Amino acid sequence: MIYEYTTSSSAETIELGRRIGERLRGGDCIAYIGGLGAGKTTMTRGIAMGMGLEDDVTSPTFTLVNEYRGAGLSLIHFDMYRISSSADLETTGFFDYMDEDTVLAVEWSENTADALPPGTVTVTLERTGDETRRITINGDERFADIGD
Ligand SMILES: Nc1ncnc2c1ncn2[C@@H]1O[C@H](COP(=O)(O)OP(=O)(O)OP(=O)(O)O)[C@@H](O)[C@H]1O
Ligand SMILES: [Mg+2]
């Protein structure tokens, strides 16, 4: 199913992310599509909040991967911007992180499309103005009716 939402500020994108995060389960993978400044890291900040994780989310641009460990679920946040081969992907530990109490969130997932697990939820963010975004979720019923 495809669900479409719009947000008018980064705060609204964080809130939509929070609602997504509340609905995530271990083994889920969120794959983002959307260019520079679309709001992928911003939404991940909300997802972490919704998962009950307290650490501030920062961009994994330089580290390639950031880990947020919780008592229950953990969130592993990747930036695949500079990943162009399966050998590169191995170095991020992508496959080692897949676990029953882990959620993966992948920026620039188009670079690793072949490696995404079955059931991956695709979140597409499109910049429709300075402060507005069209956000499309391709996933199951959990993500229906989570807008305002
Ligand atoms: N509705 C909105 N939703 C999300 N971000 C917004 C919105 N309106 C404005 N912004 C701004 O757009 C920027 C989004 O940056 P963010 O780092 O989240 O993008 P990104 O998709 O992760 O980019 P990159 O590919 O460089 O990692 C922030 O400066 C944020 O404040
Ligand atoms: Mg980012």
Tab-separated table of N, CA and C and ligand atoms in Angstrom:
chain	number	residue	atom	x	y	z
A	1	MET	N	0.841	-1.190	0.000
A	1	MET	CA	0.000	0.000	0.000
A	1	MET	C	0.876	1.240	0.000
A	2	ILE	N	0.334	2.291	-0.614
A	2	ILE	CA	1.080	3.543	-0.658
A	2	ILE	C	0.287	4.615	0.081
A	3	TYR	N	0.921	5.246	1.049
A	3	TYR	CA	0.268	6.279	1.854
A	3	TYR	C	1.014	7.587	1.644
A	4	GLU	N	0.250	8.651	1.396
A	4	GLU	CA	0.888	9.934	1.108
A	4	GLU	C	0.548	10.976	2.173
A	5	TYR	N	1.575	11.672	2.640
A	5	TYR	CA	1.412	12.724	3.647
A	5	TYR	C	2.135	13.972	3.177
A	6	THR	N	1.737	15.115	3.726
A	6	THR	CA	2.515	16.324	3.474
A	6	THR	C	2.869	16.954	4.811
A	7	THR	N	4.051	17.570	4.870
A	7	THR	CA	4.437	18.303	6.071
A	7	THR	C	4.840	19.712	5.665
A	8	SER	N	4.683	20.638	6.596
A	8	SER	CA	4.948	22.057	6.318
A	8	SER	C	6.075	22.620	7.163
A	9	SER	N	6.778	21.767	7.890
A	9	SER	CA	7.923	22.209	8.693
A	9	SER	C	8.721	20.975	9.088
A	10	SER	N	9.959	21.211	9.527
A	10	SER	CA	10.741	20.063	9.981
A	10	SER	C	10.091	19.450	11.224
A	11	ALA	N	9.455	20.283	12.058
A	11	ALA	CA	8.774	19.741	13.251
A	11	ALA	C	7.677	18.755	12.841
A	12	GLU	N	6.974	19.067	11.782
A	12	GLU	CA	5.913	18.147	11.334
A	12	GLU	C	6.501	16.847	10.774
A	13	THR	N	7.653	16.947	10.135
A	13	THR	CA	8.293	15.722	9.631
A	13	THR	C	8.793	14.872	10.797
A	14	ILE	N	9.305	15.538	11.830
A	14	ILE	CA	9.732	14.794	13.022
A	14	ILE	C	8.527	14.091	13.648
A	15	GLU	N	7.396	14.787	13.711
A	15	GLU	CA	6.193	14.190	14.300
A	15	GLU	C	5.704	12.995	13.467
A	16	LEU	N	5.723	13.122	12.164
A	16	LEU	CA	5.332	11.974	11.329
A	16	LEU	C	6.313	10.822	11.558
A	17	GLY	N	7.598	11.152	11.660
A	17	GLY	CA	8.601	10.133	11.948
A	17	GLY	C	8.337	9.457	13.289
A	18	ARG	N	7.930	10.257	14.273
A	18	ARG	CA	7.645	9.696	15.603
A	18	ARG	C	6.518	8.663	15.517
A	19	ARG	N	5.503	8.995	14.735
A	19	ARG	CA	4.373	8.058	14.576
A	19	ARG	C	4.809	6.802	13.840
A	20	ILE	N	5.711	6.948	12.898
A	20	ILE	CA	6.252	5.763	12.223
A	20	ILE	C	7.038	4.932	13.241
A	21	GLY	N	7.889	5.604	13.991
A	21	GLY	CA	8.746	4.911	14.956
A	21	GLY	C	7.955	4.107	15.977
A	22	GLU	N	6.826	4.648	16.395
A	22	GLU	CA	5.971	3.948	17.368
A	22	GLU	C	5.446	2.623	16.810
A	23	ARG	N	5.368	2.560	15.483
A	23	ARG	CA	4.760	1.396	14.835
A	23	ARG	C	5.782	0.368	14.353
A	24	LEU	N	7.059	0.650	14.544
A	24	LEU	CA	8.089	-0.248	14.014
A	24	LEU	C	8.310	-1.444	14.923
A	25	ARG	N	8.772	-2.519	14.290
A	25	ARG	CA	9.080	-3.759	15.001
A	25	ARG	C	10.494	-4.189	14.630
A	26	GLY	N	11.051	-5.055	15.443
A	26	GLY	CA	12.356	-5.606	15.122
A	26	GLY	C	12.336	-6.256	13.753
A	27	GLY	N	13.420	-6.075	13.012
A	27	GLY	CA	13.517	-6.635	11.668
A	27	GLY	C	13.046	-5.702	10.581
A	28	ASP	N	12.386	-4.584	10.969
A	28	ASP	CA	11.945	-3.632	9.948
A	28	ASP	C	13.140	-2.907	9.344
A	29	CYS	N	12.968	-2.553	8.074
A	29	CYS	CA	13.968	-1.719	7.391
A	29	CYS	C	13.238	-0.568	6.712
A	30	ILE	N	13.662	0.645	7.029
A	30	ILE	CA	13.145	1.853	6.376
A	30	ILE	C	14.172	2.281	5.341
A	31	ALA	N	13.758	2.343	4.082
A	31	ALA	CA	14.655	2.762	3.001
A	31	ALA	C	14.189	4.116	2.481
A	32	TYR	N	15.028	5.126	2.626
A	32	TYR	CA	14.662	6.468	2.168
A	32	TYR	C	15.062	6.673	0.719
A	33	ILE	N	14.176	7.370	0.010
A	33	ILE	CA	14.480	7.909	-1.305
A	33	ILE	C	14.268	9.423	-1.190
A	34	GLY	N	15.199	10.203	-1.634
A	34	GLY	CA	15.035	11.663	-1.558
A	34	GLY	C	16.389	12.316	-1.468
A	35	GLY	N	16.578	13.395	-2.200
A	35	GLY	CA	17.889	14.004	-2.386
A	35	GLY	C	18.387	14.783	-1.191
A	36	LEU	N	19.470	15.507	-1.409
A	36	LEU	CA	20.108	16.325	-0.375
A	36	LEU	C	19.097	17.263	0.264
A	37	GLY	N	19.039	17.255	1.565
A	37	GLY	CA	18.155	18.182	2.280
A	37	GLY	C	16.680	17.839	2.189
A	38	ALA	N	16.353	16.651	1.713
A	38	ALA	CA	14.937	16.274	1.600
A	38	ALA	C	14.295	16.133	2.974
A	39	GLY	N	15.071	15.660	3.944
A	39	GLY	CA	14.547	15.505	5.300
A	39	GLY	C	14.710	14.106	5.870
A	40	LYS	N	15.609	13.326	5.311
A	40	LYS	CA	15.792	11.937	5.738
A	40	LYS	C	16.312	11.859	7.177
A	41	THR	N	17.339	12.651	7.464
A	41	THR	CA	17.883	12.638	8.826
A	41	THR	C	16.869	13.227	9.806
A	42	THR	N	16.165	14.261	9.365
A	42	THR	CA	15.138	14.882	10.215
A	42	THR	C	14.069	13.856	10.584
A	43	MET	N	13.598	13.112	9.601
A	43	MET	CA	12.578	12.108	9.895
A	43	MET	C	13.122	11.014	10.808
A	44	THR	N	14.383	10.650	10.635
A	44	THR	CA	14.976	9.607	11.476
A	44	THR	C	15.030	10.039	12.932
A	45	ARG	N	15.201	11.363	13.137
A	45	ARG	CA	15.170	11.915	14.502
A	45	ARG	C	13.822	11.577	15.164
A	46	GLY	N	12.734	11.745	14.407
A	46	GLY	CA	11.414	11.409	14.926
A	46	GLY	C	11.235	9.917	15.129
A	47	ILE	N	11.750	9.130	14.205
A	47	ILE	CA	11.630	7.668	14.322
A	47	ILE	C	12.283	7.196	15.620
A	48	ALA	N	13.464	7.721	15.907
A	48	ALA	CA	14.151	7.339	17.150
A	48	ALA	C	13.305	7.693	18.364
A	49	MET	N	12.701	8.891	18.338
A	49	MET	CA	11.831	9.310	19.452
A	49	MET	C	10.671	8.339	19.598
A	50	GLY	N	10.051	7.987	18.475
A	50	GLY	CA	8.892	7.088	18.504
A	50	GLY	C	9.253	5.701	19.002
A	51	MET	N	10.510	5.310	18.801
A	51	MET	CA	10.985	4.007	19.276
A	51	MET	C	11.392	4.070	20.744
A	52	GLY	N	11.304	5.268	21.331
A	52	GLY	CA	11.650	5.408	22.744
A	52	GLY	C	13.139	5.536	22.980
A	53	LEU	N	13.880	5.887	21.932
A	53	LEU	CA	15.327	6.050	22.078
A	53	LEU	C	15.612	7.505	22.425
A	54	GLU	N	16.525	7.735	23.346
A	54	GLU	CA	16.679	9.083	23.870
A	54	GLU	C	17.838	9.859	23.282
A	55	ASP	N	18.764	9.149	22.620
A	55	ASP	CA	19.917	9.871	22.077
A	55	ASP	C	19.518	10.750	20.903
A	56	ASP	N	20.215	11.882	20.756
A	56	ASP	CA	20.004	12.749	19.599
A	56	ASP	C	20.518	12.065	18.346
A	57	VAL	N	19.718	12.111	17.308
A	57	VAL	CA	20.130	11.541	16.029
A	57	VAL	C	20.934	12.583	15.263
A	58	THR	N	22.100	12.174	14.790
A	58	THR	CA	22.917	13.046	13.944
A	58	THR	C	23.145	12.352	12.610
A	59	SER	N	23.533	13.119	11.623
A	59	SER	CA	23.709	12.552	10.287
A	59	SER	C	24.876	11.566	10.271
A	60	PRO	N	24.683	10.398	9.673
A	60	PRO	CA	25.791	9.449	9.545
A	60	PRO	C	26.652	9.705	8.316
A	61	THR	N	26.649	10.920	7.804
A	61	THR	CA	27.382	11.230	6.564
A	61	THR	C	28.843	10.789	6.636
A	62	PHE	N	29.513	11.077	7.753
A	62	PHE	CA	30.945	10.785	7.828
A	62	PHE	C	31.237	9.419	8.413
A	63	THR	N	30.338	8.951	9.278
A	63	THR	CA	30.570	7.675	9.949
A	63	THR	C	30.011	6.501	9.157
A	64	LEU	N	29.136	6.780	8.179
A	64	LEU	CA	28.388	5.788	7.380
A	64	LEU	C	27.286	5.101	8.165
A	65	VAL	N	27.524	4.871	9.464
A	65	VAL	CA	26.485	4.228	10.268
A	65	VAL	C	26.535	4.745	11.704
A	66	ASN	N	25.377	5.035	12.257
A	66	ASN	CA	25.243	5.401	13.673
A	66	ASN	C	24.304	4.406	14.342
A	67	GLU	N	24.651	4.022	15.550
A	67	GLU	CA	23.846	3.049	16.296
A	67	GLU	C	23.180	3.727	17.488
A	68	TYR	N	21.904	3.445	17.669
A	68	TYR	CA	21.160	3.956	18.833
A	68	TYR	C	20.595	2.746	19.549
A	69	ARG	N	21.193	2.418	20.668
A	69	ARG	CA	20.819	1.190	21.393
A	69	ARG	C	19.808	1.504	22.469
A	70	GLY	N	18.732	0.719	22.499
A	70	GLY	CA	17.726	0.893	23.533
A	70	GLY	C	17.561	-0.374	24.343
A	71	ALA	N	16.725	-0.296	25.361
A	71	ALA	CA	16.453	-1.470	26.188
A	71	ALA	C	15.720	-2.528	25.368
A	72	GLY	N	14.836	-2.078	24.486
A	72	GLY	CA	14.116	-2.997	23.613
A	72	GLY	C	14.725	-2.971	22.229
A	73	LEU	N	14.109	-2.172	21.365
A	73	LEU	CA	14.607	-2.065	19.993
A	73	LEU	C	15.809	-1.141	19.895
A	74	SER	N	16.670	-1.455	18.949
A	74	SER	CA	17.758	-0.558	18.588
A	74	SER	C	17.549	-0.067	17.165
A	75	LEU	N	18.088	1.114	16.893
A	75	LEU	CA	17.992	1.715	15.560
A	75	LEU	C	19.394	1.851	14.975
A	76	ILE	N	19.555	1.363	13.761
A	76	ILE	CA	20.838	1.484	13.071
A	76	ILE	C	20.601	2.348	11.840
A	77	HIS	N	21.304	3.467	11.769
A	77	HIS	CA	21.043	4.518	10.788
A	77	HIS	C	22.233	4.623	9.826
A	78	PHE	N	21.966	4.336	8.556
A	78	PHE	CA	23.036	4.303	7.546
A	78	PHE	C	22.930	5.489	6.594
A	79	ASP	N	24.086	5.899	6.086
A	79	ASP	CA	24.131	6.834	4.960
A	79	ASP	C	24.898	6.150	3.834
A	80	MET	N	24.201	5.785	2.776
A	80	MET	CA	24.804	5.032	1.677
A	80	MET	C	25.258	5.938	0.531
A	81	TYR	N	25.358	7.238	0.801
A	81	TYR	CA	25.677	8.203	-0.257
A	81	TYR	C	26.930	7.796	-1.035
A	82	ARG	N	27.933	7.320	-0.317
A	82	ARG	CA	29.213	7.015	-0.983
A	82	ARG	C	29.420	5.522	-1.204
A	83	ILE	N	28.357	4.744	-1.051
A	83	ILE	CA	28.471	3.300	-1.236
A	83	ILE	C	28.126	2.957	-2.685
A	84	SER	N	29.063	2.316	-3.366
A	84	SER	CA	28.783	2.043	-4.779
A	84	SER	C	29.020	0.587	-5.164
A	85	SER	N	29.481	-0.240	-4.238
A	85	SER	CA	29.697	-1.651	-4.573
A	85	SER	C	29.297	-2.509	-3.386
A	86	SER	N	29.124	-3.811	-3.628
A	86	SER	CA	28.762	-4.667	-2.507
A	86	SER	C	29.930	-4.797	-1.524
A	87	ALA	N	31.162	-4.607	-2.014
A	87	ALA	CA	32.324	-4.615	-1.096
A	87	ALA	C	32.243	-3.422	-0.149
A	88	ASP	N	31.894	-2.241	-0.690
A	88	ASP	CA	31.678	-1.054	0.155
A	88	ASP	C	30.624	-1.341	1.205
A	89	LEU	N	29.542	-1.975	0.748
A	89	LEU	CA	28.413	-2.213	1.642
A	89	LEU	C	28.834	-3.118	2.798
A	90	GLU	N	29.645	-4.126	2.504
A	90	GLU	CA	30.147	-5.026	3.552
A	90	GLU	C	30.856	-4.235	4.656
A	91	THR	N	31.588	-3.204	4.264
A	91	THR	CA	32.369	-2.467	5.262
A	91	THR	C	31.469	-1.718	6.248
A	92	THR	N	30.224	-1.452	5.878
A	92	THR	CA	29.316	-0.783	6.812
A	92	THR	C	28.751	-1.762	7.839
A	93	GLY	N	28.930	-3.063	7.590
A	93	GLY	CA	28.362	-4.071	8.477
A	93	GLY	C	26.866	-4.258	8.283
A	94	PHE	N	26.357	-3.759	7.173
A	94	PHE	CA	24.905	-3.758	6.937
A	94	PHE	C	24.261	-5.108	7.256
A	95	PHE	N	24.839	-6.182	6.744
A	95	PHE	CA	24.198	-7.499	6.894
A	95	PHE	C	24.300	-8.020	8.331
A	96	ASP	N	25.364	-7.625	9.020
A	96	ASP	CA	25.562	-8.083	10.398
A	96	ASP	C	24.558	-7.457	11.362
A	97	TYR	N	24.023	-6.294	10.975
A	97	TYR	CA	23.104	-5.595	11.867
A	97	TYR	C	21.689	-6.170	11.842
A	98	MET	N	21.347	-6.923	10.795
A	98	MET	CA	19.976	-7.421	10.692
A	98	MET	C	19.720	-8.389	11.833
A	99	ASP	N	18.720	-8.061	12.625
A	99	ASP	CA	18.502	-8.812	13.844
A	99	ASP	C	17.053	-8.650	14.260
A	100	GLU	N	16.584	-9.556	15.118
A	100	GLU	CA	15.158	-9.515	15.463
A	100	GLU	C	14.774	-8.338	16.349
A	101	ASP	N	15.738	-7.703	17.001
A	101	ASP	CA	15.353	-6.508	17.762
A	101	ASP	C	16.045	-5.246	17.269
A	102	THR	N	16.260	-5.232	15.960
A	102	THR	CA	16.928	-4.091	15.340
A	102	THR	C	16.096	-3.545	14.194
A	103	VAL	N	16.033	-2.224	14.115
A	103	VAL	CA	15.412	-1.539	12.981
A	103	VAL	C	16.523	-0.853	12.191
A	104	LEU	N	16.476	-0.985	10.875
A	104	LEU	CA	17.448	-0.311	10.018
A	104	LEU	C	16.779	0.889	9.350
A	105	ALA	N	17.474	2.006	9.274
A	105	ALA	CA	17.000	3.180	8.525
A	105	ALA	C	18.128	3.573	7.581
A	106	VAL	N	17.830	3.629	6.283
A	106	VAL	CA	18.876	3.714	5.271
A	106	VAL	C	18.684	4.954	4.390
A	107	GLU	N	19.576	5.937	4.541
A	107	GLU	CA	19.567	7.089	3.629
A	107	GLU	C	20.300	6.703	2.343
A	108	TRP	N	19.890	7.287	1.225
A	108	TRP	CA	20.464	6.980	-0.092
A	108	TRP	C	20.362	5.486	-0.380
A	109	SER	N	19.200	4.922	-0.054
A	109	SER	CA	18.998	3.472	-0.214
A	109	SER	C	19.022	3.049	-1.672
A	110	GLU	N	18.852	4.021	-2.594
A	110	GLU	CA	18.913	3.640	-4.010
A	110	GLU	C	20.280	3.051	-4.365
A	111	ASN	N	21.317	3.411	-3.563
A	111	ASN	CA	22.656	2.883	-3.839
A	111	ASN	C	22.834	1.442	-3.387
A	112	THR	N	21.901	0.947	-2.581
A	112	THR	CA	22.025	-0.424	-2.077
A	112	THR	C	20.710	-1.180	-2.267
A	113	ALA	N	19.982	-0.803	-3.311
A	113	ALA	CA	18.632	-1.348	-3.522
A	113	ALA	C	18.615	-2.873	-3.523
A	114	ASP	N	19.647	-3.487	-4.107
A	114	ASP	CA	19.658	-4.947	-4.238
A	114	ASP	C	19.814	-5.657	-2.894
A	115	ALA	N	20.306	-4.941	-1.894
A	115	ALA	CA	20.618	-5.576	-0.609
A	115	ALA	C	19.514	-5.408	0.428
A	116	LEU	N	18.480	-4.642	0.092
A	116	LEU	CA	17.442	-4.363	1.095
A	116	LEU	C	16.624	-5.623	1.359
A	117	PRO	N	16.280	-5.872	2.623
A	117	PRO	CA	15.570	-7.121	2.937
A	117	PRO	C	14.117	-7.090	2.444
A	118	PRO	N	13.520	-8.288	2.280
A	118	PRO	CA	12.114	-8.354	1.905
A	118	PRO	C	11.274	-7.623	2.953
A	119	GLY	N	10.215	-6.967	2.520
A	119	GLY	CA	9.364	-6.249	3.463
A	119	GLY	C	9.858	-4.855	3.805
A	120	THR	N	10.930	-4.443	3.168
A	120	THR	CA	11.443	-3.087	3.395
A	120	THR	C	10.350	-2.052	3.134
A	121	VAL	N	10.256	-1.083	4.022
A	121	VAL	CA	9.301	0.021	3.898
A	121	VAL	C	10.036	1.183	3.236
A	122	THR	N	9.536	1.612	2.084
A	122	THR	CA	10.194	2.716	1.382
A	122	THR	C	9.518	4.031	1.735
A	123	VAL	N	10.316	5.004	2.147
A	123	VAL	CA	9.812	6.344	2.478
A	123	VAL	C	10.466	7.330	1.511
A	124	THR	N	9.631	7.934	0.680
A	124	THR	CA	10.126	8.886	-0.314
A	124	THR	C	9.789	10.305	0.140
A	125	LEU	N	10.804	11.164	0.211
A	125	LEU	CA	10.594	12.563	0.616
A	125	LEU	C	10.891	13.452	-0.576
A	126	GLU	N	9.914	14.264	-0.935
A	126	GLU	CA	10.091	15.196	-2.050
A	126	GLU	C	9.936	16.612	-1.545
A	127	ARG	N	10.876	17.449	-1.922
A	127	ARG	CA	10.842	18.853	-1.543
A	127	ARG	C	9.864	19.561	-2.469
A	128	THR	N	8.790	20.094	-1.898
A	128	THR	CA	7.794	20.803	-2.708
A	128	THR	C	7.852	22.306	-2.447
A	129	GLY	N	8.727	22.734	-1.544
A	129	GLY	CA	8.926	24.145	-1.218
A	129	GLY	C	9.990	24.224	-0.152
A	130	ASP	N	10.350	25.430	0.275
A	130	ASP	CA	11.389	25.571	1.295
A	130	ASP	C	11.064	24.741	2.532
A	131	GLU	N	9.804	24.799	2.943
A	131	GLU	CA	9.402	24.169	4.205
A	131	GLU	C	8.421	23.022	4.008
A	132	THR	N	8.093	22.697	2.798
A	132	THR	CA	7.063	21.673	2.566
A	132	THR	C	7.669	20.429	1.915
A	133	ARG	N	7.140	19.292	2.322
A	133	ARG	CA	7.600	18.013	1.787
A	133	ARG	C	6.407	17.115	1.510
A	134	ARG	N	6.461	16.389	0.391
A	134	ARG	CA	5.515	15.308	0.147
A	134	ARG	C	6.222	14.020	0.561
A	135	ILE	N	5.580	13.268	1.445
A	135	ILE	CA	6.209	12.079	2.017
A	135	ILE	C	5.339	10.875	1.696
A	136	THR	N	5.890	9.946	0.943
A	136	THR	CA	5.145	8.783	0.485
A	136	THR	C	5.712	7.539	1.145
A	137	ILE	N	4.845	6.781	1.780
A	137	ILE	CA	5.277	5.556	2.461
A	137	ILE	C	4.731	4.367	1.700
A	138	ASN	N	5.622	3.499	1.261
A	138	ASN	CA	5.207	2.259	0.604
A	138	ASN	C	5.441	1.131	1.615
A	139	GLY	N	4.342	0.746	2.277
A	139	GLY	CA	4.461	-0.248	3.345
A	139	GLY	C	3.092	-0.803	3.696
A	140	ASP	N	3.008	-1.484	4.815
A	140	ASP	CA	1.743	-2.135	5.180
A	140	ASP	C	0.818	-1.192	5.951
A	141	GLU	N	-0.312	-1.727	6.429
A	141	GLU	CA	-1.403	-0.933	7.027
A	141	GLU	C	-0.967	-0.163	8.269
A	142	ARG	N	0.138	-0.556	8.878
A	142	ARG	CA	0.598	0.179	10.058
A	142	ARG	C	0.769	1.662	9.766
A	143	PHE	N	1.028	1.982	8.498
A	143	PHE	CA	1.379	3.360	8.158
A	143	PHE	C	0.211	4.123	7.543
A	144	ALA	N	-0.986	3.556	7.650
A	144	ALA	CA	-2.199	4.238	7.199
A	144	ALA	C	-2.636	5.260	8.253
A	145	ASP	N	-3.187	6.364	7.814
A	145	ASP	CA	-3.848	7.342	8.710
A	145	ASP	C	-2.966	7.787	9.873
A	146	ILE	N	-1.722	8.086	9.601
A	146	ILE	CA	-0.864	8.570	10.688
A	146	ILE	C	-0.570	10.067	10.541
A	147	GLY	N	-1.218	10.718	9.565
A	147	GLY	CA	-1.051	12.171	9.415
A	147	GLY	C	-2.049	12.910	10.293
A	148	ASP	N	-2.092	14.231	10.120
A	148	ASP	CA	-3.040	15.017	10.925
A	148	ASP	C	-4.391	15.085	10.237
B	1	LIG	N1	8.973	19.907	6.061
B	1	LIG	C1	10.262	19.665	6.302
B	1	LIG	N2	10.654	18.411	6.608
B	1	LIG	C2	11.957	18.131	6.823
B	1	LIG	N3	12.964	19.021	6.769
B	1	LIG	C3	12.614	20.298	6.472
B	1	LIG	C4	11.273	20.671	6.223
B	1	LIG	N4	11.241	21.987	5.961
B	1	LIG	C5	12.490	22.420	6.025
B	1	LIG	N5	13.346	21.413	6.337
B	1	LIG	C6	14.807	21.563	6.471
B	1	LIG	O1	15.413	20.771	5.454
B	1	LIG	C7	16.634	20.224	5.949
B	1	LIG	C8	16.566	18.711	5.895
B	1	LIG	O2	17.833	18.215	6.250
B	1	LIG	P1	18.129	16.684	6.519
B	1	LIG	O3	19.519	16.643	7.042
B	1	LIG	O4	17.054	16.071	7.311
B	1	LIG	O5	18.067	16.118	5.027
B	1	LIG	P2	18.626	14.757	4.442
B	1	LIG	O6	17.583	14.259	3.503
B	1	LIG	O7	19.051	13.850	5.534
B	1	LIG	O8	19.881	15.267	3.595
B	1	LIG	P3	21.285	14.532	3.243
B	1	LIG	O9	21.052	13.722	2.002
B	1	LIG	O10	22.218	15.662	2.994
B	1	LIG	O11	21.677	13.656	4.408
B	1	LIG	C9	16.797	20.721	7.378
B	1	LIG	O12	17.586	21.896	7.341
B	1	LIG	C10	15.359	21.037	7.785
B	1	LIG	O13	15.279	22.029	8.775
B	2	MG	MG	20.844	12.974	6.017
